[in-house]
Amino acid sequence: MADLYLKFVNTPAGKTAARSVGLPTPVTLKRQRRPDQPFIEGNILIGAANGGKAVVELGAILASGAATIFHANGSARLTDSANVGNRAKPVELDQESPDRYTALVFDATGIEDTLQLRGLYDFFHPTIRKLTTNARVLIVGLDPHTCKTPAKAAAQQALEGFTRSAGKEIGQKGATANLIRIASGAEKNLESTVRFFLSPRSAYVSGQCVRIGRGNRTARPDNQATPLKQKTALVTGGSRGIGAAIARTLSRDGATVIVLDTFSTETALKQVADDITGHALTCDITAEDAPDQIVDFVKRHSGSLDIVVHNAGITRDKTLGNMPEHFWDLAIAVNLTAEELINDALLEADLFQQNGRIVCVSSISGIAGNFGQTNYATSKSGVIGYVEAMAKRLKNGMTVNAVAPGFIETRMTAAMPLTIREAGRRMNSLAQGGQPIDVAETIAWFCNPLSTAVNGNIVRVCGQSLIGR
Ligand code: NAD
């Protein structure tokens, strides 16, 4: 499943050869090396449009990392440094500064109308070329649906186009750009999300808009390196690929993990369970008694559950006219119906602890559609509808979110024909496929106890694929 081209273009000879014939030269993405690694290092520049409501909170979050923090001055449209805390050093934007930045963070919550969008230009125009490889652009705005005037809603919506275009411009450096939209008063809930987007954990997440609501106040984990200590998680399809990476990542973060997969994967499943001192459950999630089997297993092994990740999935590709009915039925049953029935049973049996987490795995095919995948795209689109509707119903601090992976290097994508596989890998801002760990890290952020206000989001893990919106 290795991307040999990525390795080749990261040798001096390979880089020269690829450039000379106009081929993409993707950067090797930096990923989290150790759980206790600081979420960001180097120099960060923070700026805020006048009236920004999140800048104080952002300053405090950034100060908890290992970076040197600078604050942008020198524009009448940006707030001055006084607000951002003692550790931020002022930088005059209109003067040449030698610094290079690992992150540019901008609080756009103060932007009230479209004229004030000029603050974006003032902040990013002189600084965007100073980004290092693997750098981050992070913008915090307001949810346009909550804005009282059309002018404000337009200006806040405009941040999406800006973020996505910036992501496309900086992707060749392995850098990402993302937008966090907060409800009014939700700036206190930013921490886990800001840390995620600035860290190497979000290496393959770019061009995303995430909503943060008011949420419940939750206790801080004692140790940021093991935020899921004393939590129990169930991961379906956990014997290999993305599912095994999710299980290992949740275990790394302190959870006890039950991995579930079909009988045919039993040896690999037990191996994953043994590696992480978890439990293995062999079960076909489409079996009529699967929800009961899962409820019984959870009752016997842990008594309750904090996290369920519905990762098990299949493709059965055929154009619609050529598709046998069992291809249709199986894709819908595994990818969509099973997770609804399992959640119903877990909720009915009252097995979720307070602040529980449900995470579903959709796909960019469910957003954009894909040739030969009417069944798969139907199921993965249904997952999105399910998550959005469930998010409004859950109580007790529970959340439900979904990841929508793009091209991730697994057995599923290794089975694609070569030309389609190569196109899938390269057609994104980072010009490479993602790794299972990229999906797993995004799920770990949803599951963090401090992510209680992250609810009903669909986050693509696709390197900002050109496919879909
Ligand atoms: P994979 O085929 O390597 O793993 C899927 C796992 O689900 C397997 O272990 C399989 O045995 C299990 N599974 C299938 N049917 C099951 C059933 N009835 N009961 C229990 N387990 C079952 O695939 P992957 O690439 O790791 O994909 C994981 C998830 O990510 C899937 O939902 C997939 O649709 C989604 N996804 C993957 C990609 C990608 O590029 N790999 C892209 C978008 C979405």
Coordinates of C-alpha atoms and ligand atoms in Angstrom, one line a residue:
M1 CA 0.0 0.0 0.0
A2 CA 3.1 2.2 -0.1
D3 CA 3.0 5.3 -2.2
L4 CA 6.3 4.7 -4.0
Y5 CA 6.0 7.9 -6.1
L6 CA 5.8 10.0 -2.8
K7 CA 9.1 8.3 -1.7
F8 CA 10.7 8.8 -5.1
V9 CA 9.9 12.6 -5.3
N10 CA 11.3 13.1 -1.9
T11 CA 14.8 12.1 -3.0
P12 CA 16.9 14.9 -4.6
A13 CA 17.0 13.1 -8.0
G14 CA 13.3 12.3 -7.9
K15 CA 12.3 15.8 -7.1
T16 CA 14.4 17.2 -10.0
A17 CA 13.0 14.6 -12.4
A18 CA 9.4 15.2 -11.4
R19 CA 9.7 18.9 -11.7
S20 CA 11.4 18.8 -15.1
V21 CA 8.4 16.9 -16.6
G22 CA 5.7 18.9 -14.6
L23 CA 4.6 16.1 -12.3
P24 CA 3.4 16.9 -8.8
T25 CA 6.0 16.9 -6.0
P26 CA 4.1 16.1 -2.8
V27 CA 5.7 16.8 0.5
T28 CA 6.1 14.0 3.1
L29 CA 3.4 14.9 5.7
K30 CA 4.6 15.3 9.3
R31 CA 2.5 13.1 11.7
Q32 CA 2.3 12.8 15.4
R33 CA 5.4 11.0 16.6
R34 CA 4.7 10.7 20.4
P35 CA 1.5 11.1 22.3
D36 CA 3.1 13.7 24.6
Q37 CA 4.5 15.8 21.7
P38 CA 3.6 19.5 22.0
F39 CA 0.7 20.2 19.6
I40 CA 2.6 22.9 17.8
E41 CA 6.2 24.2 17.8
G42 CA 8.0 27.0 15.9
N43 CA 6.5 30.5 15.4
I44 CA 2.8 31.2 15.3
L45 CA 1.4 34.4 14.1
I46 CA -2.1 35.3 15.5
G47 CA -4.3 38.2 14.2
A48 CA -7.8 39.3 14.8
A49 CA -10.3 41.5 13.0
N50 CA -11.5 44.3 15.2
G51 CA -14.1 43.1 17.6
G52 CA -12.9 39.5 17.5
K53 CA -14.5 37.5 20.3
A54 CA -12.2 34.4 20.2
V55 CA -8.8 36.0 20.3
V56 CA -8.3 36.0 24.1
E57 CA -9.2 32.3 24.2
L58 CA -7.0 31.5 21.2
G59 CA -4.1 33.3 22.8
A60 CA -4.5 31.2 26.0
I61 CA -4.7 27.9 24.0
L62 CA -1.7 28.8 21.9
A63 CA 0.3 29.7 25.0
S64 CA -0.2 26.1 26.2
G65 CA 1.8 24.8 23.3
A66 CA 5.5 25.0 22.7
A67 CA 5.5 27.7 20.0
T68 CA 6.7 31.3 20.1
I69 CA 3.6 33.5 19.6
F70 CA 3.6 36.7 17.6
H71 CA 0.7 39.0 17.2
A72 CA -0.1 41.0 14.0
N73 CA -0.1 44.8 14.4
G74 CA -0.1 47.6 11.9
S75 CA -3.5 47.5 10.3
A76 CA -6.4 49.7 11.3
R77 CA -8.7 46.7 10.6
L78 CA -6.9 44.4 13.1
T79 CA -7.0 44.5 16.9
D80 CA -3.8 45.4 18.6
S81 CA -1.7 43.0 20.8
A82 CA -3.0 44.0 24.2
N83 CA -5.7 41.4 23.9
V84 CA -3.8 38.3 23.2
G85 CA -2.0 37.7 26.4
N86 CA 1.5 38.4 27.7
R87 CA 3.4 35.8 25.6
A88 CA 2.5 37.3 22.2
K89 CA 5.2 39.5 20.7
P90 CA 3.9 42.3 18.4
V91 CA 4.9 42.1 14.7
E92 CA 4.3 45.0 12.3
L93 CA 2.8 43.6 9.2
D94 CA 3.9 46.4 7.0
Q95 CA 7.5 45.8 7.9
E96 CA 9.8 43.1 6.5
S97 CA 10.3 40.5 9.2
P98 CA 12.6 37.5 8.8
D99 CA 10.3 35.1 10.7
R100 CA 8.8 32.0 9.1
Y101 CA 5.6 30.7 10.6
T102 CA 4.4 27.2 11.4
A103 CA 0.9 28.6 11.8
L104 CA -1.2 31.6 10.9
V105 CA -4.3 31.9 13.2
F106 CA -6.9 34.5 12.5
D107 CA -10.0 35.4 14.6
A108 CA -12.6 36.6 12.1
T109 CA -15.5 36.5 14.5
G110 CA -15.5 40.4 14.6
I111 CA -16.2 40.7 10.9
E112 CA -19.7 42.3 10.6
D113 CA -19.9 43.1 6.9
T114 CA -18.3 42.4 3.6
L115 CA -16.1 45.6 3.7
Q116 CA -14.4 44.2 6.8
L117 CA -13.4 41.1 4.9
R118 CA -10.4 43.3 3.9
G119 CA -8.9 42.3 7.3
L120 CA -8.3 38.8 5.8
Y121 CA -6.2 40.3 3.1
D122 CA -4.3 42.6 5.5
F123 CA -3.3 39.7 7.7
F124 CA -2.6 36.9 5.1
H125 CA -1.2 38.8 2.1
P126 CA 2.1 39.7 3.8
T127 CA 2.4 36.5 5.7
I128 CA 1.2 33.5 3.6
R129 CA 4.5 33.1 1.8
K130 CA 6.3 32.9 5.1
L131 CA 4.7 29.5 5.9
T132 CA 7.0 26.6 6.5
T133 CA 6.3 23.1 5.0
N134 CA 3.5 21.3 6.9
A135 CA 2.3 24.6 8.3
R136 CA -1.3 25.4 9.3
V137 CA -3.8 28.2 8.5
L138 CA -6.6 28.3 11.0
I139 CA -9.5 30.8 10.9
V140 CA -12.2 31.1 13.5
G141 CA -15.5 32.6 12.4
L142 CA -19.1 32.6 13.2
D143 CA -21.8 30.2 12.0
P144 CA -23.4 32.2 9.2
H145 CA -26.8 30.6 10.0
T146 CA -26.8 32.4 13.4
C147 CA -25.9 35.8 12.0
K148 CA -28.7 38.4 12.4
T149 CA -28.0 40.5 9.2
P150 CA -27.5 39.3 5.6
A151 CA -24.3 41.4 5.4
K152 CA -22.8 39.6 8.4
A153 CA -24.0 36.2 7.1
A154 CA -22.4 37.0 3.7
A155 CA -19.2 38.0 5.3
Q156 CA -19.0 35.0 7.6
Q157 CA -19.9 32.6 4.8
A158 CA -17.2 34.2 2.6
L159 CA -14.6 32.8 5.0
E160 CA -15.3 29.4 3.6
G161 CA -14.3 30.3 0.0
F162 CA -11.2 32.1 1.4
T163 CA -10.1 29.1 3.5
R164 CA -10.6 26.6 0.7
S165 CA -8.7 28.6 -1.8
A166 CA -5.9 29.3 0.6
G167 CA -5.8 25.5 1.3
K168 CA -5.3 24.9 -2.4
E169 CA -2.5 27.5 -2.7
I170 CA -0.5 26.1 0.3
G171 CA -1.2 22.4 -0.2
Q172 CA 2.0 21.9 -2.3
K173 CA 3.9 22.7 0.9
G174 CA 2.1 20.0 2.8
A175 CA 0.3 22.8 4.6
T176 CA -3.5 22.9 5.4
A177 CA -6.2 25.5 5.9
N178 CA -9.3 25.0 8.0
L179 CA -12.2 27.1 9.3
I180 CA -13.9 26.7 12.7
R181 CA -17.3 28.3 13.0
I182 CA -18.5 29.0 16.5
A183 CA -21.9 29.7 18.0
S184 CA -22.1 32.9 19.9
G185 CA -20.5 32.3 23.3
A186 CA -18.8 29.1 22.2
E187 CA -15.2 30.4 22.2
K188 CA -14.7 28.6 25.5
N189 CA -15.2 25.3 23.7
L190 CA -12.4 25.8 21.2
E191 CA -9.5 24.1 22.9
S192 CA -9.6 20.5 21.6
T193 CA -10.4 21.6 18.1
V194 CA -7.7 24.3 17.9
R195 CA -5.2 21.8 19.2
F196 CA -6.2 19.2 16.6
F197 CA -6.1 21.5 13.6
L198 CA -2.8 23.0 14.5
S199 CA -1.1 19.7 15.3
P200 CA 0.3 17.0 13.0
R201 CA -2.7 14.9 13.9
S202 CA -4.7 16.8 11.2
A203 CA -2.0 16.3 8.6
Y204 CA -4.5 15.1 5.9
V205 CA -7.4 17.3 6.8
S206 CA -7.7 20.5 4.8
G207 CA -10.4 22.8 3.5
Q208 CA -12.8 21.8 6.2
C209 CA -15.4 23.9 8.0
V210 CA -16.3 22.7 11.5
R211 CA -19.1 23.9 13.7
I212 CA -18.7 24.3 17.5
G213 CA -21.8 24.8 19.5
R214 CA -22.3 25.9 23.1
G215 CA -22.1 22.3 24.5
N216 CA -21.8 21.2 28.1
R217 CA -18.9 22.0 30.3
T218 CA -16.8 18.8 30.9
A219 CA -14.0 18.0 33.3
R220 CA -10.6 18.4 31.8
P221 CA -8.7 15.1 31.4
D222 CA -5.9 14.8 34.0
N223 CA -3.4 14.0 31.3
Q224 CA -3.6 15.5 27.8
A225 CA -1.7 12.5 26.5
T226 CA -4.3 10.0 27.7
P227 CA -7.6 11.8 27.5
L228 CA -9.6 8.6 27.1
K229 CA -8.4 6.9 30.3
Q230 CA -11.1 4.8 31.9
K231 CA -13.3 5.0 28.8
T232 CA -14.4 2.0 26.8
A233 CA -14.7 2.1 23.0
L234 CA -16.2 -0.3 20.4
V235 CA -14.7 -0.2 16.9
T236 CA -16.4 -2.2 14.1
G237 CA -14.3 -3.5 11.3
G238 CA -11.3 -3.3 13.6
S239 CA -9.2 -6.2 12.3
R240 CA -7.3 -4.2 9.6
G241 CA -7.0 -0.9 7.6
I242 CA -8.7 2.2 9.0
G243 CA -10.5 0.2 11.8
A244 CA -7.3 -1.2 13.2
A245 CA -5.7 2.2 13.2
I246 CA -8.7 3.7 15.0
A247 CA -8.5 0.9 17.7
R248 CA -4.8 1.5 18.2
T249 CA -5.2 5.2 18.4
L250 CA -8.1 5.2 20.9
S251 CA -6.0 2.7 23.0
R252 CA -3.0 5.0 22.7
D253 CA -5.2 7.7 24.1
G254 CA -6.1 5.5 27.1
A255 CA -9.3 3.7 26.2
T256 CA -10.0 0.1 26.6
V257 CA -11.1 -1.0 23.1
I258 CA -13.5 -3.8 22.0
V259 CA -12.6 -4.6 18.3
L260 CA -15.4 -6.2 16.3
D261 CA -15.1 -7.9 12.9
T262 CA -16.3 -10.9 10.9
F263 CA -15.4 -14.5 11.6
S264 CA -13.2 -14.7 8.5
T265 CA -10.8 -12.1 10.1
E266 CA -10.6 -13.8 13.5
T267 CA -6.8 -14.2 13.6
A268 CA -6.0 -10.6 12.6
L269 CA -8.8 -9.4 14.9
K270 CA -7.3 -11.2 17.9
Q271 CA -3.9 -9.9 17.1
V272 CA -5.1 -6.3 17.2
A273 CA -7.0 -7.0 20.4
D274 CA -3.9 -8.6 22.0
D275 CA -1.6 -5.7 20.8
I276 CA -3.8 -3.1 22.6
T277 CA -4.9 -5.3 25.6
G278 CA -8.4 -5.0 24.3
H279 CA -11.2 -7.5 23.6
A280 CA -12.2 -9.2 20.3
L281 CA -15.8 -9.8 19.2
T282 CA -16.4 -11.8 16.1
C283 CA -19.7 -10.8 14.7
D284 CA -21.3 -10.0 11.3
I285 CA -23.0 -6.7 11.9
T286 CA -25.7 -7.4 9.4
A287 CA -26.8 -10.6 11.3
E288 CA -30.3 -10.2 12.8
D289 CA -29.0 -10.8 16.3
A290 CA -25.9 -8.6 15.9
P291 CA -27.2 -5.7 18.1
D292 CA -28.1 -8.2 20.9
Q293 CA -24.7 -9.9 20.6
I294 CA -23.0 -6.5 21.0
V295 CA -25.2 -5.4 23.9
D296 CA -24.5 -8.7 25.7
F297 CA -20.7 -8.5 25.0
V298 CA -20.5 -4.9 26.3
K299 CA -22.5 -5.8 29.5
R300 CA -20.2 -8.8 30.1
H301 CA -16.9 -7.1 29.5
S302 CA -17.3 -3.5 30.6
G303 CA -20.8 -2.9 31.8
S304 CA -21.1 0.3 29.8
L305 CA -19.7 2.1 26.8
D306 CA -18.3 5.6 26.1
I307 CA -17.5 5.5 22.4
V308 CA -18.8 3.5 19.4
V309 CA -17.1 3.9 16.0
H310 CA -19.0 2.5 13.1
N311 CA -16.1 1.8 10.7
A312 CA -17.0 -1.5 9.1
G313 CA -17.8 -1.0 5.5
I314 CA -17.7 -2.6 2.1
T315 CA -17.8 -1.6 -1.5
R316 CA -19.6 -3.6 -4.2
D317 CA -19.0 -1.5 -7.3
K318 CA -21.0 -1.9 -10.5
T319 CA -22.7 0.6 -12.7
L320 CA -26.4 0.7 -11.8
G321 CA -27.7 -1.2 -14.8
N322 CA -25.2 -4.0 -14.2
M323 CA -25.6 -4.2 -10.5
P324 CA -26.9 -7.5 -9.0
E325 CA -29.5 -6.9 -6.3
H326 CA -27.3 -8.5 -3.6
F327 CA -24.6 -5.8 -4.3
W328 CA -27.2 -3.1 -3.5
D329 CA -28.6 -4.9 -0.5
L330 CA -25.3 -5.7 1.1
A331 CA -23.8 -2.2 0.8
I332 CA -26.8 -0.6 2.4
A333 CA -27.0 -3.2 5.1
V334 CA -23.3 -3.0 6.2
N335 CA -22.6 0.6 5.6
L336 CA -25.9 2.2 6.9
T337 CA -28.7 0.0 8.4
A338 CA -26.4 -1.9 10.7
E339 CA -25.2 1.1 12.5
E340 CA -28.6 2.5 13.1
L341 CA -29.8 -0.8 14.6
I342 CA -26.7 -1.1 16.7
N343 CA -27.1 2.4 18.1
D344 CA -30.8 1.8 18.8
A345 CA -29.9 -1.3 20.8
L346 CA -27.1 0.4 22.7
L347 CA -29.3 3.5 23.5
E348 CA -32.3 1.3 24.4
A349 CA -30.1 -0.8 26.8
D350 CA -28.9 2.5 28.3
L351 CA -25.3 1.5 27.9
F352 CA -23.8 4.9 27.0
Q353 CA -22.1 6.8 29.8
Q354 CA -22.5 10.6 30.0
N355 CA -20.6 12.5 27.3
G356 CA -20.7 9.4 25.1
R357 CA -19.5 9.5 21.6
I358 CA -20.9 8.0 18.4
V359 CA -18.7 8.3 15.3
C360 CA -19.7 7.1 11.8
V361 CA -17.5 6.6 8.8
S362 CA -18.9 8.1 5.6
S363 CA -17.0 8.8 2.4
I364 CA -16.4 11.6 -0.1
S365 CA -18.3 9.3 -2.5
G366 CA -21.3 10.0 -0.2
I367 CA -20.8 13.7 -0.8
A368 CA -19.9 13.9 -4.5
G369 CA -21.2 10.6 -5.8
N370 CA -18.9 8.3 -7.8
F371 CA -19.2 6.3 -11.0
G372 CA -20.0 2.7 -10.3
Q373 CA -20.9 3.4 -6.7
T374 CA -24.6 4.2 -6.6
N375 CA -25.0 1.7 -3.8
Y376 CA -22.0 2.7 -1.8
A377 CA -22.6 6.5 -2.3
T378 CA -26.3 6.0 -1.2
S379 CA -25.2 4.3 2.0
K380 CA -22.5 6.8 2.8
S381 CA -24.8 9.8 2.0
G382 CA -27.4 8.2 4.3
V383 CA -24.7 8.1 7.0
I384 CA -24.5 11.9 6.7
G385 CA -28.3 12.4 7.0
Y386 CA -28.3 10.0 10.0
V387 CA -25.6 11.9 11.8
E388 CA -27.2 15.3 11.3
A389 CA -30.6 14.1 12.5
M390 CA -29.2 12.2 15.5
A391 CA -27.0 15.1 16.6
K392 CA -30.2 17.0 17.5
R393 CA -31.6 14.1 19.6
L394 CA -28.8 13.0 21.8
K395 CA -28.7 14.0 25.4
N396 CA -26.3 13.8 28.4
G397 CA -23.4 15.5 26.6
M398 CA -23.4 12.8 23.9
T399 CA -22.3 13.7 20.4
V400 CA -22.4 12.1 17.0
N401 CA -20.1 13.1 14.1
A402 CA -18.8 11.5 11.0
V403 CA -15.5 11.4 9.1
A404 CA -15.7 11.3 5.3
P405 CA -12.4 9.8 4.1
G406 CA -11.1 10.5 0.6
F407 CA -8.3 8.3 -0.8
I408 CA -6.8 6.4 2.2
E409 CA -4.0 3.8 1.6
T410 CA -5.7 0.5 2.6
R411 CA -6.7 -2.8 1.1
M412 CA -9.9 -1.2 -0.2
T413 CA -8.0 1.3 -2.3
A414 CA -5.2 -1.1 -3.2
A415 CA -7.8 -3.1 -5.0
M416 CA -8.6 -0.3 -7.4
P417 CA -7.4 -0.3 -11.0
L418 CA -4.0 1.4 -11.3
T419 CA -5.0 4.5 -13.2
I420 CA -8.0 5.2 -11.0
R421 CA -5.9 4.6 -7.9
E422 CA -3.2 7.1 -9.1
A423 CA -5.8 9.7 -10.0
G424 CA -7.5 9.2 -6.6
R425 CA -4.1 9.7 -4.8
R426 CA -3.1 12.8 -6.6
M427 CA -6.4 14.7 -7.1
N428 CA -6.2 16.7 -3.8
S429 CA -4.4 19.7 -2.6
L430 CA -1.7 17.6 -0.9
A431 CA -1.2 15.4 -4.1
Q432 CA -1.1 12.2 -2.1
G433 CA -3.2 9.6 -0.4
G434 CA -3.9 9.7 3.3
Q435 CA -3.0 7.0 5.9
P436 CA -5.4 5.1 8.1
I437 CA -3.9 7.1 11.1
D438 CA -5.2 10.3 9.6
V439 CA -8.8 9.1 9.9
A440 CA -8.1 7.6 13.3
E441 CA -6.7 10.9 14.7
T442 CA -9.7 12.8 13.5
I443 CA -11.9 10.3 15.3
A444 CA -9.8 10.6 18.4
W445 CA -10.4 14.4 18.3
F446 CA -14.2 13.8 18.2
C447 CA -13.9 11.4 21.1
N448 CA -11.8 13.8 23.3
P449 CA -13.8 14.7 26.5
L450 CA -13.2 18.4 25.6
S451 CA -15.0 18.0 22.2
T452 CA -18.5 18.0 23.7
A453 CA -19.5 21.0 21.6
V454 CA -18.3 19.3 18.4
N455 CA -21.6 17.7 17.4
G456 CA -23.3 16.9 14.0
N457 CA -20.1 17.6 11.9
I458 CA -19.0 15.7 8.8
V459 CA -15.3 16.2 8.5
R460 CA -13.6 15.1 5.3
V461 CA -10.2 13.4 5.7
C462 CA -9.2 13.8 2.1
G463 CA -6.3 16.2 1.7
Q464 CA -8.8 18.6 0.2
S465 CA -9.9 16.3 -2.6
L466 CA -11.0 18.1 -5.8
I467 CA -14.0 15.8 -5.7
G468 CA -17.2 17.0 -4.0
R469 CA -17.9 20.3 -2.3
Ligands
NAD1 P1 -11.2 -2.5 4.8 O1 -11.9 -3.4 3.7 O2 -9.7 -2.7 4.9 O3 -11.8 -2.8 6.2 C1 -13.2 -2.9 6.4 C2 -13.4 -3.8 7.6 O4 -14.9 -3.9 7.8 C3 -12.9 -5.2 7.3 O5 -12.1 -5.6 8.4 C4 -14.1 -6.0 7.1 O6 -14.0 -7.4 7.5 C5 -15.1 -5.3 8.0 N1 -16.5 -5.7 7.7 C6 -17.1 -5.7 6.5 N2 -18.3 -6.2 6.6 C7 -18.6 -6.4 7.9 C8 -19.6 -7.0 8.5 N3 -20.8 -7.4 7.9 N4 -19.5 -7.2 9.9 C9 -18.4 -6.8 10.6 N5 -17.3 -6.3 9.9 C10 -17.4 -6.1 8.6 O7 -11.6 -1.0 4.5 P2 -11.0 0.3 5.0 O8 -10.4 1.0 3.8 O9 -10.2 0.2 6.2 O10 -12.4 1.1 5.3 C11 -12.9 1.4 6.6 C12 -14.1 2.3 6.4 O11 -13.7 3.5 5.8 C13 -15.2 1.8 5.6 O12 -16.5 2.1 6.1 C14 -15.0 2.4 4.2 O13 -16.2 2.5 3.5 C15 -14.5 3.8 4.7 N6 -13.8 4.5 3.7 C16 -12.5 4.1 3.2 C17 -11.9 4.8 2.3 C18 -10.5 4.4 1.8 O14 -9.9 5.1 1.0 N7 -9.9 3.3 2.3 C19 -12.4 5.9 1.7 C20 -13.7 6.3 2.2 C21 -14.3 5.6 3.1

